Coordinates of C-alpha atoms and ligand atoms in Angstrom, one line a residue:
Chain A
M1 CA -0.5 -3.4 24.7
K2 CA -3.8 -5.1 25.7
Q3 CA -5.1 -5.1 22.1
Y4 CA -2.1 -7.2 21.1
S5 CA -2.2 -9.7 23.9
G6 CA -4.4 -12.0 21.9
A7 CA -2.0 -11.9 19.0
I8 CA 1.0 -12.4 21.2
L9 CA -0.6 -15.4 22.8
L10 CA -1.5 -16.9 19.4
L11 CA 2.1 -16.3 18.3
A12 CA 3.4 -18.1 21.3
V13 CA 1.1 -21.1 20.6
M14 CA 2.3 -21.1 17.0
L15 CA 5.9 -21.0 18.1
V16 CA 5.6 -24.1 20.2
F17 CA 3.2 -26.0 17.9
P18 CA 5.7 -28.1 16.0
L19 CA 7.4 -29.1 19.3
A20 CA 4.1 -30.1 20.9
V21 CA 2.7 -31.8 17.8
Q22 CA 5.2 -34.0 16.2
D23 CA 2.8 -35.6 13.7
A24 CA 4.1 -34.6 10.2
Y25 CA 0.6 -34.6 8.9
Y26 CA -0.6 -31.9 11.2
Q27 CA 2.6 -30.0 10.7
H28 CA 2.0 -30.1 7.0
L29 CA -1.5 -28.7 7.4
M30 CA -0.3 -25.9 9.6
I31 CA 2.4 -25.0 6.9
L32 CA -0.5 -24.8 4.4
V33 CA -2.4 -22.5 6.8
L34 CA 0.6 -20.2 7.1
L35 CA 1.1 -20.1 3.4
W36 CA -2.5 -19.1 3.0
V37 CA -2.1 -16.4 5.7
A38 CA 0.5 -14.8 3.5
I39 CA -1.4 -15.1 0.3
G40 CA -4.7 -14.0 2.0
S41 CA -3.0 -11.0 3.5
G42 CA -1.6 -10.0 0.1
W43 CA -5.0 -10.4 -1.5
N44 CA -6.6 -8.4 1.4
L45 CA -4.3 -5.4 1.1
I46 CA -5.1 -4.8 -2.6
S47 CA -8.7 -6.0 -2.6
G48 CA -10.0 -5.6 0.9
Y49 CA -8.3 -2.3 1.7
A50 CA -7.7 -0.7 -1.6
G51 CA -10.9 -2.2 -3.1
Q52 CA -9.2 -3.4 -6.4
V53 CA -10.4 -7.0 -6.7
L54 CA -7.5 -9.3 -7.5
F55 CA -8.8 -12.2 -9.4
G56 CA -5.5 -13.6 -10.5
A57 CA -3.4 -14.0 -7.3
A58 CA -2.0 -17.2 -8.9
A59 CA -0.1 -15.0 -11.4
F60 CA 2.1 -13.7 -8.6
F61 CA 2.1 -17.0 -6.7
G62 CA 3.2 -18.9 -9.8
V63 CA 5.9 -16.3 -10.7
G64 CA 7.3 -16.5 -7.2
A65 CA 7.2 -20.3 -7.4
Y66 CA 8.9 -20.5 -10.8
T67 CA 11.5 -18.0 -9.8
A68 CA 12.7 -20.3 -7.1
A69 CA 12.4 -23.4 -9.3
L70 CA 14.2 -21.9 -12.2
L71 CA 17.1 -20.6 -10.0
S72 CA 17.8 -24.1 -9.0
H73 CA 16.9 -25.9 -12.2
K74 CA 18.6 -23.5 -14.7
L75 CA 21.3 -21.8 -12.7
G76 CA 22.0 -24.4 -10.1
I77 CA 21.6 -21.8 -7.3
S78 CA 19.7 -22.7 -4.2
A79 CA 16.0 -22.4 -4.6
W80 CA 16.0 -20.5 -1.3
W81 CA 17.3 -17.5 -3.2
G82 CA 13.9 -17.6 -4.8
L83 CA 12.4 -16.0 -1.7
P84 CA 14.1 -12.6 -1.9
L85 CA 14.3 -12.8 -5.7
G86 CA 10.7 -14.0 -6.1
A87 CA 9.5 -11.0 -4.1
V88 CA 11.6 -8.7 -6.3
I89 CA 10.4 -10.3 -9.5
T90 CA 6.7 -10.3 -8.6
F91 CA 7.2 -6.6 -7.6
A92 CA 8.7 -5.9 -11.0
L93 CA 5.8 -7.6 -12.7
A94 CA 3.1 -5.9 -10.6
L95 CA 4.5 -2.4 -11.2
P96 CA 4.0 -2.2 -15.0
F97 CA 0.9 -4.3 -14.8
G98 CA -0.7 -1.9 -12.3
W99 CA 0.5 1.1 -14.2
V100 CA -1.3 0.0 -17.3
C101 CA -4.3 -1.8 -15.8
F102 CA -5.3 0.6 -13.0
R103 CA -6.8 2.8 -15.6
L104 CA -9.5 0.2 -15.6
R105 CA -12.0 0.2 -12.8
G106 CA -14.0 -2.3 -10.9
P107 CA -14.8 -5.5 -12.7
Y108 CA -12.6 -4.5 -15.6
F109 CA -9.5 -4.5 -13.5
A110 CA -10.5 -7.8 -11.9
L111 CA -10.8 -9.3 -15.4
A112 CA -7.3 -7.9 -16.3
T113 CA -5.8 -9.8 -13.4
L114 CA -7.6 -12.9 -14.5
A115 CA -6.1 -12.5 -17.9
L116 CA -2.6 -12.0 -16.3
N117 CA -3.1 -15.3 -14.5
E118 CA -4.0 -17.1 -17.7
I119 CA -1.3 -15.6 -19.7
F120 CA 1.4 -16.8 -17.3
R121 CA -0.2 -20.2 -17.0
H122 CA 0.0 -20.5 -20.8
I123 CA 3.6 -19.2 -21.0
A124 CA 4.7 -21.7 -18.3
T125 CA 2.9 -24.5 -20.2
I126 CA 4.2 -23.7 -23.7
W127 CA 7.7 -22.4 -23.1
E128 CA 9.0 -25.9 -22.5
S129 CA 12.7 -25.1 -23.1
L130 CA 12.6 -22.8 -20.0
T131 CA 9.9 -24.3 -17.8
E132 CA 9.7 -28.0 -18.9
G133 CA 6.0 -27.3 -19.6
M134 CA 3.5 -29.6 -18.1
V135 CA 6.3 -32.0 -17.0
G136 CA 7.0 -29.5 -14.2
I137 CA 10.2 -28.9 -12.3
L138 CA 11.6 -30.9 -9.5
V139 CA 13.7 -29.2 -6.8
M140 CA 15.7 -31.0 -4.2
Q141 CA 14.2 -30.4 -0.8
T142 CA 16.7 -29.1 1.8
F143 CA 15.1 -30.6 4.9
V144 CA 13.6 -33.9 5.7
S145 CA 11.8 -32.6 8.7
K146 CA 8.9 -30.3 8.3
V147 CA 9.9 -28.2 11.2
P148 CA 12.3 -25.8 9.4
Y149 CA 9.7 -25.2 6.7
Y150 CA 7.1 -24.5 9.4
Y151 CA 9.2 -21.8 11.0
I152 CA 10.0 -20.1 7.7
A153 CA 6.3 -20.2 6.8
L154 CA 5.5 -18.8 10.2
G155 CA 8.0 -16.0 9.6
I156 CA 6.5 -15.1 6.2
A157 CA 3.0 -15.2 7.6
V158 CA 3.8 -13.0 10.6
A159 CA 5.7 -10.6 8.4
S160 CA 2.7 -10.4 6.1
V161 CA 0.2 -9.7 8.8
L162 CA 2.5 -7.2 10.5
T163 CA 3.0 -5.4 7.2
V164 CA -0.7 -5.1 6.7
E165 CA -1.1 -3.9 10.3
I166 CA 1.5 -1.2 9.9
V167 CA 0.5 -0.1 6.5
V168 CA -3.2 0.3 7.2
R169 CA -2.5 2.5 10.1
S170 CA -0.3 4.8 8.1
R171 CA -0.9 7.4 5.4
W172 CA -0.9 4.7 2.8
G173 CA -3.7 2.8 4.6
Y174 CA -5.9 5.9 4.7
Y175 CA -5.3 6.4 1.0
F176 CA -6.1 2.8 0.2
V177 CA -9.4 2.8 2.0
S178 CA -10.3 6.3 0.5
I179 CA -9.7 4.8 -2.9
R180 CA -11.9 1.8 -2.1
E181 CA -14.7 4.0 -0.8
D182 CA -14.7 6.6 -3.6
Q183 CA -12.0 6.9 -6.1
D184 CA -13.3 10.2 -7.5
A185 CA -13.5 11.8 -4.1
A186 CA -10.0 10.5 -3.2
E187 CA -8.6 12.0 -6.4
S188 CA -10.3 15.3 -5.7
L189 CA -8.7 15.3 -2.2
G190 CA -5.3 15.3 -3.8
I191 CA -4.6 11.5 -3.7
D192 CA -2.7 10.2 -6.7
T193 CA -5.0 7.2 -7.0
L194 CA -3.1 5.5 -9.8
R195 CA 0.1 5.6 -7.8
Y196 CA -1.4 4.4 -4.5
K197 CA -3.3 1.6 -6.2
S198 CA 0.1 0.5 -7.7
V199 CA 1.7 0.7 -4.3
A200 CA -0.9 -1.5 -2.8
L201 CA -0.6 -4.0 -5.6
C202 CA 3.2 -4.1 -5.4
L203 CA 3.1 -4.8 -1.6
S204 CA 0.4 -7.5 -2.2
S205 CA 2.3 -9.2 -5.0
C206 CA 5.4 -9.4 -2.9
M207 CA 3.6 -11.3 -0.1
I208 CA 2.0 -13.6 -2.6
G209 CA 5.2 -14.1 -4.5
L210 CA 7.1 -15.0 -1.3
A211 CA 4.5 -17.6 -0.5
G212 CA 5.0 -19.0 -4.0
A213 CA 8.7 -19.3 -3.7
L214 CA 8.4 -21.0 -0.3
Y215 CA 5.9 -23.4 -1.8
T216 CA 8.5 -24.5 -4.4
N217 CA 11.1 -25.1 -1.7
Y218 CA 8.6 -26.9 0.5
M219 CA 6.8 -29.1 -2.0
G220 CA 9.9 -29.8 -4.1
F221 CA 7.8 -29.9 -7.3
I222 CA 5.8 -27.5 -9.3
D223 CA 4.0 -27.5 -12.6
P224 CA 1.9 -24.8 -14.3
R225 CA -1.4 -26.4 -13.4
V226 CA -0.6 -26.3 -9.7
V227 CA 0.9 -22.9 -9.2
F228 CA -1.0 -20.9 -11.8
S229 CA -4.2 -22.6 -10.9
L230 CA -7.2 -20.3 -11.2
H231 CA -9.2 -22.5 -9.0
D232 CA -6.8 -23.7 -6.3
V233 CA -4.9 -20.4 -5.9
S234 CA -6.6 -17.4 -7.4
I235 CA -10.2 -18.2 -6.3
A236 CA -9.0 -19.8 -3.0
A237 CA -7.2 -16.5 -2.2
I238 CA -10.5 -14.6 -2.7
L239 CA -12.3 -17.1 -0.5
V240 CA -9.7 -16.8 2.3
G241 CA -10.2 -13.1 2.2
I242 CA -14.0 -13.2 2.2
I243 CA -14.4 -15.8 4.9
G244 CA -12.0 -14.2 7.3
G245 CA -13.3 -10.7 6.6
V246 CA -12.5 -8.3 3.9
G247 CA -10.5 -5.3 5.1
T248 CA -9.5 -6.6 8.5
V249 CA -6.0 -7.3 9.6
S250 CA -6.6 -10.7 11.1
G251 CA -9.2 -11.8 8.6
P252 CA -6.9 -13.7 6.3
A253 CA -5.4 -15.6 9.2
V254 CA -8.8 -16.8 10.4
G255 CA -9.9 -17.4 6.8
A256 CA -6.8 -19.5 6.0
F257 CA -7.3 -21.6 9.1
I258 CA -11.0 -22.2 8.3
M259 CA -10.3 -22.9 4.6
V260 CA -7.5 -25.5 5.2
A261 CA -9.6 -27.1 8.0
V262 CA -12.8 -27.4 5.9
M263 CA -11.0 -28.6 2.8
E264 CA -9.1 -31.2 4.8
I265 CA -12.1 -32.4 6.8
F266 CA -13.9 -33.1 3.5
R267 CA -10.9 -34.4 1.6
S268 CA -10.0 -36.9 4.4
G269 CA -13.6 -37.7 5.2
G270 CA -13.6 -36.2 8.7
F271 CA -9.8 -36.9 9.3
G272 CA -10.4 -40.5 8.4
F273 CA -13.3 -40.8 10.8
L274 CA -15.8 -41.8 8.1
G275 CA -13.3 -44.3 6.6
K276 CA -13.0 -46.0 10.0
L277 CA -16.7 -45.9 10.4
S278 CA -17.3 -47.6 7.1
S279 CA -14.7 -50.3 7.8
A280 CA -16.0 -50.8 11.3
T281 CA -19.6 -51.1 10.2
G282 CA -18.8 -52.7 6.9
S283 CA -21.7 -50.8 5.5
P284 CA -21.3 -50.1 1.7
F285 CA -23.5 -47.0 2.2
V286 CA -21.1 -45.3 4.5
A287 CA -18.2 -46.3 2.2
T288 CA -19.9 -44.7 -0.8
L289 CA -20.8 -41.6 1.3
T290 CA -17.2 -41.3 2.3
K291 CA -16.0 -41.4 -1.3
Y292 CA -18.5 -38.8 -2.4
I293 CA -17.8 -36.5 0.5
S294 CA -14.0 -36.6 -0.1
E295 CA -14.6 -35.9 -3.8
A296 CA -16.9 -33.0 -2.9
H297 CA -14.4 -31.1 -0.9
V298 CA -14.3 -28.4 -3.6
L299 CA -18.0 -28.1 -3.4
S300 CA -17.8 -27.8 0.4
F301 CA -15.9 -24.6 -0.1
G302 CA -18.5 -23.2 -2.3
L303 CA -21.2 -23.9 0.3
L304 CA -19.1 -22.4 3.0
V305 CA -18.7 -19.2 1.0
I306 CA -22.4 -19.0 0.4
F307 CA -23.0 -19.4 4.1
V308 CA -20.6 -16.7 4.9
I309 CA -21.9 -14.2 2.3
L310 CA -25.5 -14.8 3.5
Y311 CA -25.0 -14.7 7.2
L312 CA -21.7 -13.0 7.8
P313 CA -21.2 -10.6 4.9
N314 CA -18.2 -8.9 6.6
G315 CA -16.5 -12.2 7.3
V316 CA -15.8 -14.0 10.5
V317 CA -13.6 -11.2 11.9
G318 CA -15.7 -8.3 10.5
D319 CA -18.9 -9.8 11.9
W320 CA -17.4 -11.2 15.1
P321 CA -19.7 -9.1 17.3
I322 CA -22.7 -10.6 15.6
L323 CA -21.2 -14.1 15.7
K324 CA -20.4 -13.7 19.4
K325 CA -23.9 -12.6 20.2
K326 CA -25.3 -15.6 18.4
L327 CA -23.0 -18.0 20.1
L328 CA -23.8 -16.6 23.5
F329 CA -27.4 -16.8 22.7
W330 CA -27.1 -20.5 21.9
R331 CA -25.2 -21.1 25.0
R332 CA -27.8 -19.3 27.1
Q333 CA -30.6 -21.3 25.5
A334 CA -28.7 -24.5 26.1
T335 CA -28.3 -23.8 29.8
V336 CA -32.0 -22.8 30.2
Chain B
M1 CA -2.3 38.5 -13.3
A2 CA -5.6 37.4 -11.9
F3 CA -5.8 35.0 -9.0
F4 CA -8.0 32.7 -11.0
E5 CA -9.0 33.0 -14.6
A6 CA -11.0 30.8 -17.0
K7 CA -10.3 31.7 -20.6
N8 CA -12.9 30.7 -23.2
I9 CA -13.5 27.3 -21.6
T10 CA -15.7 24.9 -23.6
K11 CA -16.9 21.4 -23.0
F12 CA -18.8 19.3 -25.4
F13 CA -20.5 16.0 -24.4
G14 CA -21.0 14.6 -27.9
G15 CA -22.9 17.2 -29.7
L16 CA -24.0 19.0 -26.6
A17 CA -22.1 22.1 -25.5
A18 CA -22.5 21.9 -21.7
V19 CA -20.1 24.8 -21.3
N20 CA -19.5 27.1 -24.2
G21 CA -16.9 29.8 -24.4
V22 CA -17.1 30.9 -20.8
N23 CA -14.7 33.6 -19.5
F24 CA -14.4 34.8 -15.9
R25 CA -11.9 36.0 -13.3
V26 CA -11.9 35.7 -9.6
E27 CA -9.8 38.0 -7.4
Q28 CA -8.1 36.7 -4.2
G29 CA -10.3 36.9 -1.2
Q30 CA -13.6 37.1 -3.1
T31 CA -16.7 35.0 -2.8
Y32 CA -17.7 34.5 -6.4
G33 CA -21.2 33.2 -7.1
L34 CA -22.1 31.0 -10.1
I35 CA -25.8 30.8 -11.0
G36 CA -27.9 29.3 -13.7
P37 CA -31.0 27.1 -14.2
N38 CA -30.8 23.3 -13.9
G39 CA -28.5 21.8 -16.5
S40 CA -27.0 25.1 -17.4
G41 CA -23.4 23.8 -16.9
K42 CA -22.4 24.9 -13.4
T43 CA -21.2 21.6 -12.1
T44 CA -19.5 21.0 -15.4
I45 CA -17.5 24.2 -14.9
F46 CA -16.4 22.8 -11.5
N47 CA -15.5 19.5 -13.1
L48 CA -13.4 21.4 -15.7
I49 CA -11.6 23.5 -13.1
N50 CA -10.8 20.5 -11.0
G51 CA -9.7 18.4 -14.0
Y52 CA -12.3 15.8 -13.6
F53 CA -13.2 16.3 -17.2
P54 CA -10.7 17.5 -19.8
L55 CA -11.5 20.8 -21.5
T56 CA -12.6 20.6 -25.1
T57 CA -11.0 24.0 -25.7
G58 CA -9.9 26.9 -23.5
E59 CA -7.4 27.4 -20.6
I60 CA -7.6 27.8 -16.9
Y61 CA -5.0 29.8 -14.9
F62 CA -4.6 29.8 -11.1
G63 CA -2.0 31.9 -9.2
G64 CA -0.4 32.8 -12.5
R65 CA 0.1 29.2 -13.6
K66 CA -1.8 27.2 -16.2
I67 CA -3.6 24.4 -14.4
S68 CA -5.7 23.1 -17.3
G69 CA -4.4 19.7 -18.4
L70 CA -3.1 18.8 -14.9
K71 CA -4.5 15.7 -13.2
T72 CA -7.2 16.1 -10.6
Y73 CA -5.0 15.3 -7.6
R74 CA -2.3 17.7 -8.9
I75 CA -4.9 20.5 -9.1
C76 CA -5.9 19.8 -5.5
Q77 CA -2.2 19.9 -4.5
E78 CA -1.9 23.3 -6.3
G79 CA -4.5 24.6 -3.8
I80 CA -8.0 24.1 -5.3
G81 CA -10.4 22.2 -3.1
R82 CA -13.9 21.2 -4.1
T83 CA -17.1 19.7 -2.8
F84 CA -19.5 17.5 -4.7
Q85 CA -23.1 18.4 -5.4
V86 CA -24.0 14.8 -5.0
V87 CA -22.0 14.2 -1.8
K88 CA -19.3 11.5 -1.9
P89 CA -18.5 10.7 1.7
L90 CA -16.0 7.8 2.3
K91 CA -18.9 5.8 3.7
R92 CA -17.3 3.1 5.8
M93 CA -14.8 5.5 7.4
T94 CA -15.5 7.7 10.4
V95 CA -15.8 11.4 10.0
L96 CA -12.4 11.9 11.5
D97 CA -10.8 9.3 9.2
N98 CA -12.5 11.0 6.2
V99 CA -10.8 14.2 7.1
V100 CA -7.5 12.7 8.2
A101 CA -7.2 11.1 4.7
S102 CA -7.3 14.5 3.1
A103 CA -5.2 16.2 5.8
F104 CA -2.3 13.9 4.8
L105 CA -2.0 16.0 1.6
R106 CA 0.0 18.7 3.6
T107 CA 1.9 16.5 6.0
R108 CA 3.3 13.0 6.2
S109 CA 3.1 12.8 10.0
K110 CA 0.0 11.0 11.2
R111 CA -0.1 13.0 14.4
E112 CA 0.0 16.2 12.5
A113 CA -2.7 15.0 10.1
V114 CA -5.0 14.0 13.0
R115 CA -4.4 17.3 14.7
L116 CA -5.2 19.3 11.5
A117 CA -8.3 17.1 10.9
E118 CA -9.6 17.7 14.4
E119 CA -9.0 21.4 14.1
T120 CA -10.9 21.5 10.8
I121 CA -13.7 19.4 12.2
A122 CA -14.1 21.8 15.1
F123 CA -14.0 24.8 12.8
C124 CA -16.8 23.3 10.8
G125 CA -18.8 22.3 13.9
L126 CA -18.7 18.5 13.3
T127 CA -16.9 17.6 16.5
A128 CA -20.0 15.8 17.9
H129 CA -20.1 13.5 14.9
K130 CA -16.3 12.9 14.8
D131 CA -16.4 9.2 15.6
K132 CA -19.5 8.3 13.6
L133 CA -19.3 6.4 10.3
A134 CA -19.8 8.9 7.4
K135 CA -22.7 6.8 6.0
S136 CA -24.7 7.3 9.2
L137 CA -24.7 11.1 9.0
P138 CA -27.8 13.1 8.1
I139 CA -27.7 15.1 4.9
A140 CA -26.8 18.4 6.5
S141 CA -23.8 16.9 8.2
R142 CA -22.7 15.1 5.0
K143 CA -22.7 18.4 3.2
R144 CA -20.6 19.8 6.0
L145 CA -18.3 16.9 5.9
E146 CA -17.7 17.6 2.2
I147 CA -16.6 21.1 3.1
T148 CA -14.5 19.9 6.1
R149 CA -12.7 17.4 4.0
A150 CA -11.9 20.0 1.3
L151 CA -10.7 22.5 3.9
A152 CA -8.3 20.0 5.4
T153 CA -6.3 20.0 2.1
K154 CA -5.6 23.7 3.0
P155 CA -6.9 25.1 -0.3
K156 CA -6.4 28.7 -1.5
L157 CA -9.5 28.4 -3.6
L158 CA -12.6 26.4 -2.6
L159 CA -15.3 25.3 -5.0
L160 CA -18.6 24.8 -3.3
D161 CA -21.3 23.0 -5.3
E162 CA -24.8 23.5 -3.8
T163 CA -23.8 23.0 -0.2
A164 CA -27.0 24.4 1.1
A165 CA -29.4 22.4 -1.2
G166 CA -31.7 20.1 0.8
L167 CA -31.1 21.9 4.1
N168 CA -33.8 23.3 6.3
P169 CA -33.9 27.1 6.9
S170 CA -31.9 27.1 10.2
E171 CA -29.3 24.7 8.6
V172 CA -29.1 27.1 5.6
D173 CA -28.3 30.0 8.0
E174 CA -25.6 27.9 9.6
A175 CA -24.2 27.0 6.2
I176 CA -24.0 30.7 5.3
R177 CA -22.2 31.5 8.6
L178 CA -19.7 28.7 7.9
I179 CA -19.1 29.9 4.3
R180 CA -18.5 33.4 5.6
K181 CA -16.1 32.2 8.2
I182 CA -14.1 30.2 5.6
N183 CA -13.9 33.3 3.4
E184 CA -12.8 35.5 6.3
S185 CA -10.1 33.0 7.1
G186 CA -8.6 34.0 3.8
I187 CA -9.8 31.4 1.4
T188 CA -11.3 32.5 -2.0
I189 CA -14.5 30.8 -2.8
I190 CA -16.5 30.0 -6.0
I191 CA -20.0 29.0 -5.0
V192 CA -22.8 27.4 -6.9
E193 CA -26.1 27.8 -5.2
H194 CA -29.8 27.7 -6.2
I195 CA -31.0 29.3 -3.0
M196 CA -31.1 33.0 -3.9
K197 CA -30.9 34.2 -0.3
V198 CA -27.5 32.4 0.1
I199 CA -26.0 33.5 -3.2
M200 CA -27.2 37.1 -3.0
T201 CA -26.0 37.7 0.6
I202 CA -22.5 36.2 0.4
S203 CA -21.3 36.8 -3.1
D204 CA -19.0 39.7 -4.0
R205 CA -19.6 39.1 -7.7
I206 CA -21.9 36.7 -9.6
L207 CA -21.6 35.0 -12.9
A208 CA -24.9 33.9 -14.5
I209 CA -25.0 31.3 -17.2
N210 CA -27.6 29.6 -19.3
H211 CA -27.2 26.8 -21.8
G212 CA -23.4 26.8 -21.0
M213 CA -23.0 30.5 -22.0
V214 CA -22.5 33.6 -19.9
I215 CA -25.6 35.8 -19.8
A216 CA -24.5 38.3 -17.1
E217 CA -21.6 39.1 -14.8
G218 CA -21.4 41.7 -12.0
T219 CA -22.3 42.6 -8.5
P220 CA -25.3 40.8 -7.0
A221 CA -27.4 43.9 -7.5
E222 CA -26.4 44.2 -11.1
V223 CA -27.0 40.6 -11.9
A224 CA -30.3 40.5 -10.1
S225 CA -31.6 43.4 -12.2
N226 CA -30.3 42.0 -15.5
H227 CA -33.4 41.3 -17.7
E228 CA -31.9 38.2 -19.3
V229 CA -31.1 36.7 -15.9
V230 CA -34.5 37.5 -14.6
A231 CA -36.1 35.9 -17.6
A232 CA -33.9 32.8 -17.8
Y233 CA -33.4 32.0 -14.2
L234 CA -34.9 34.1 -11.4
G235 CA -38.4 34.2 -13.0
E236 CA -41.2 36.5 -12.4
D237 CA -41.4 35.7 -8.7
Y238 CA -38.1 37.1 -7.8
D239 CA -38.7 40.2 -9.9
A240 CA -41.9 40.8 -8.0
Q241 CA -40.3 40.1 -4.6
S242 CA -37.5 42.7 -5.0
Ligands
LIG401 N1 -20.7 13.2 -17.8 C1 -21.7 13.8 -18.6 N2 -21.9 13.2 -19.8 C2 -22.8 13.8 -20.7 N3 -23.5 14.9 -20.4 C3 -23.3 15.5 -19.2 C4 -22.4 15.0 -18.3 N4 -22.3 15.8 -17.2 C5 -23.2 16.8 -17.5 N5 -23.8 16.6 -18.7 C6 -24.8 17.5 -19.3 O1 -24.3 18.8 -19.3 C7 -25.3 19.8 -19.0 C8 -24.9 20.6 -17.8 O2 -24.9 19.8 -16.7 P1 -24.4 20.3 -15.2 O3 -24.5 19.2 -14.3 O4 -23.2 21.0 -15.4 O5 -25.6 21.3 -14.9 P2 -25.8 22.2 -13.6 O6 -25.8 23.6 -14.0 O7 -24.8 21.8 -12.5 O8 -27.3 21.7 -13.2 P3 -27.9 21.5 -11.7 O9 -28.4 22.9 -11.3 O10 -29.1 20.6 -12.0 O11 -26.9 20.9 -10.8 C9 -26.6 19.0 -18.8 O12 -27.3 19.0 -20.0 C10 -26.1 17.6 -18.5 O13 -27.0 16.6 -18.9
LIG402 MG1 -24.9 21.0 -10.7

């Protein structure tokens, strides 16, 4: 029980968060964090545990998002049905994709997922009679308040993390890691590697697809550029996984939090601090600096990743012992 | 019907015949030695048996069933375990987890898999290393882990590829003891080994190959006195020693 006490405490904090913090802006940020926990967990299962690098998470995210949007737009059914259905449809997409593409290894598989991402983005752009193309699809939001979305996102995030936790302790988890460590050895030990790679991909795609469907419901608008974005979804998913710690259960949660926080600090110029500073001082220098920093929020992320890869190759969670030692060391030096 | 039989197996890599028309049978309970100079095709024969490479021609039978053409994992499920000459430990997993992963082949219960893994680890004398990461093991223990992992799949036939190579003399003796113990527990073994002391003491029969072709087959004494074998493989030294 003790090993879970931290997780339970965190869950309790998350449960009371929207009651304690009424500001819609912070609630919005937390919803984004929770969405990224689900996407990051999905990425982590197939890439961090099974070792098959998913470079096209947006394919599944976008298919989940479009499932929800099209249900409401074409069939007049509530976009909320997109959650269960989005998971089912991404599963149905991942299964044949895995069956064909898991014959490829390493970077070749990663490239195939990238191709899948691009294929779907083009389909969604070109097939205007179905998807409205670049115009995008508008969905009526159900709630004015962010709180219901928050709790649904929390549910999906918790379910994703729990699924990973349960799976990696089971036979499947042993198989996934064996495949990651040495596929030939795994196969010689009687593991049907093609099958279990597919299992991992299907589970992952469900989590990512669910997040996509929730995104549609929450944002109320999607277009191909946003939900099939290579940069803002596929690569961001990899970054969330790497920063938190590849192949650790809580890594994606930590990574999601750090990513959203860093992106937002840059985008908003230190939560508006720099903006206030420039208007207070009236200095044109600070104003330009603010503008550049907020435009460089994408770059910030690249820098963060370089830092993590250089100093914490196993991510914040994977290298926590090292990080803790360093922090303690600093503190001791400070007190001396 | 033989327990294990390779019929006319051939493997071409481009124009090179790595294995060329090899026939042999192994009876249940035997320790069957496979010898030949470097590059003569021993490892390739294992890779053919275990389905890692498809055969160019020929057939392989095991327990009365044709297994050539099956996928590698299916062949393991049928009861053929193997070790790799160049060891393939699951590096970032502990020794126990390495073995648990393979023990899952015969059971779906985790508790049962862990129990089987611990039992096999004890049998192979790796208990002291149980919780270490596989990548931190010295070579002798890595070789042993290869055997342990293969044993945890409960094979009827075990293929050992140079499990004593690179070990010091006392480790070699331990390896011989372990292989004997495995054989006594009822598992049939095909063993590739360069160290003559090992192969001559533990094999019931030996197959000698050169350039992918059989040059001799028989008891250790017969093979050791075969002129072609002596010329091709054992060299003048062994001839003088014996
Ligand atoms: N995957 C491969 N592709 C091409 N040629 C190969 C391949 N594997 C083995 N060979 C070739 O087949 C021949 C037999 O190799 P094999 O590894 O079976 O020899 P070996 O008897 O196990 O040798 P050693 O005693 O050095 O382990 C060699 O000439 C080798 O170069
Ligand atoms: Mg060899």
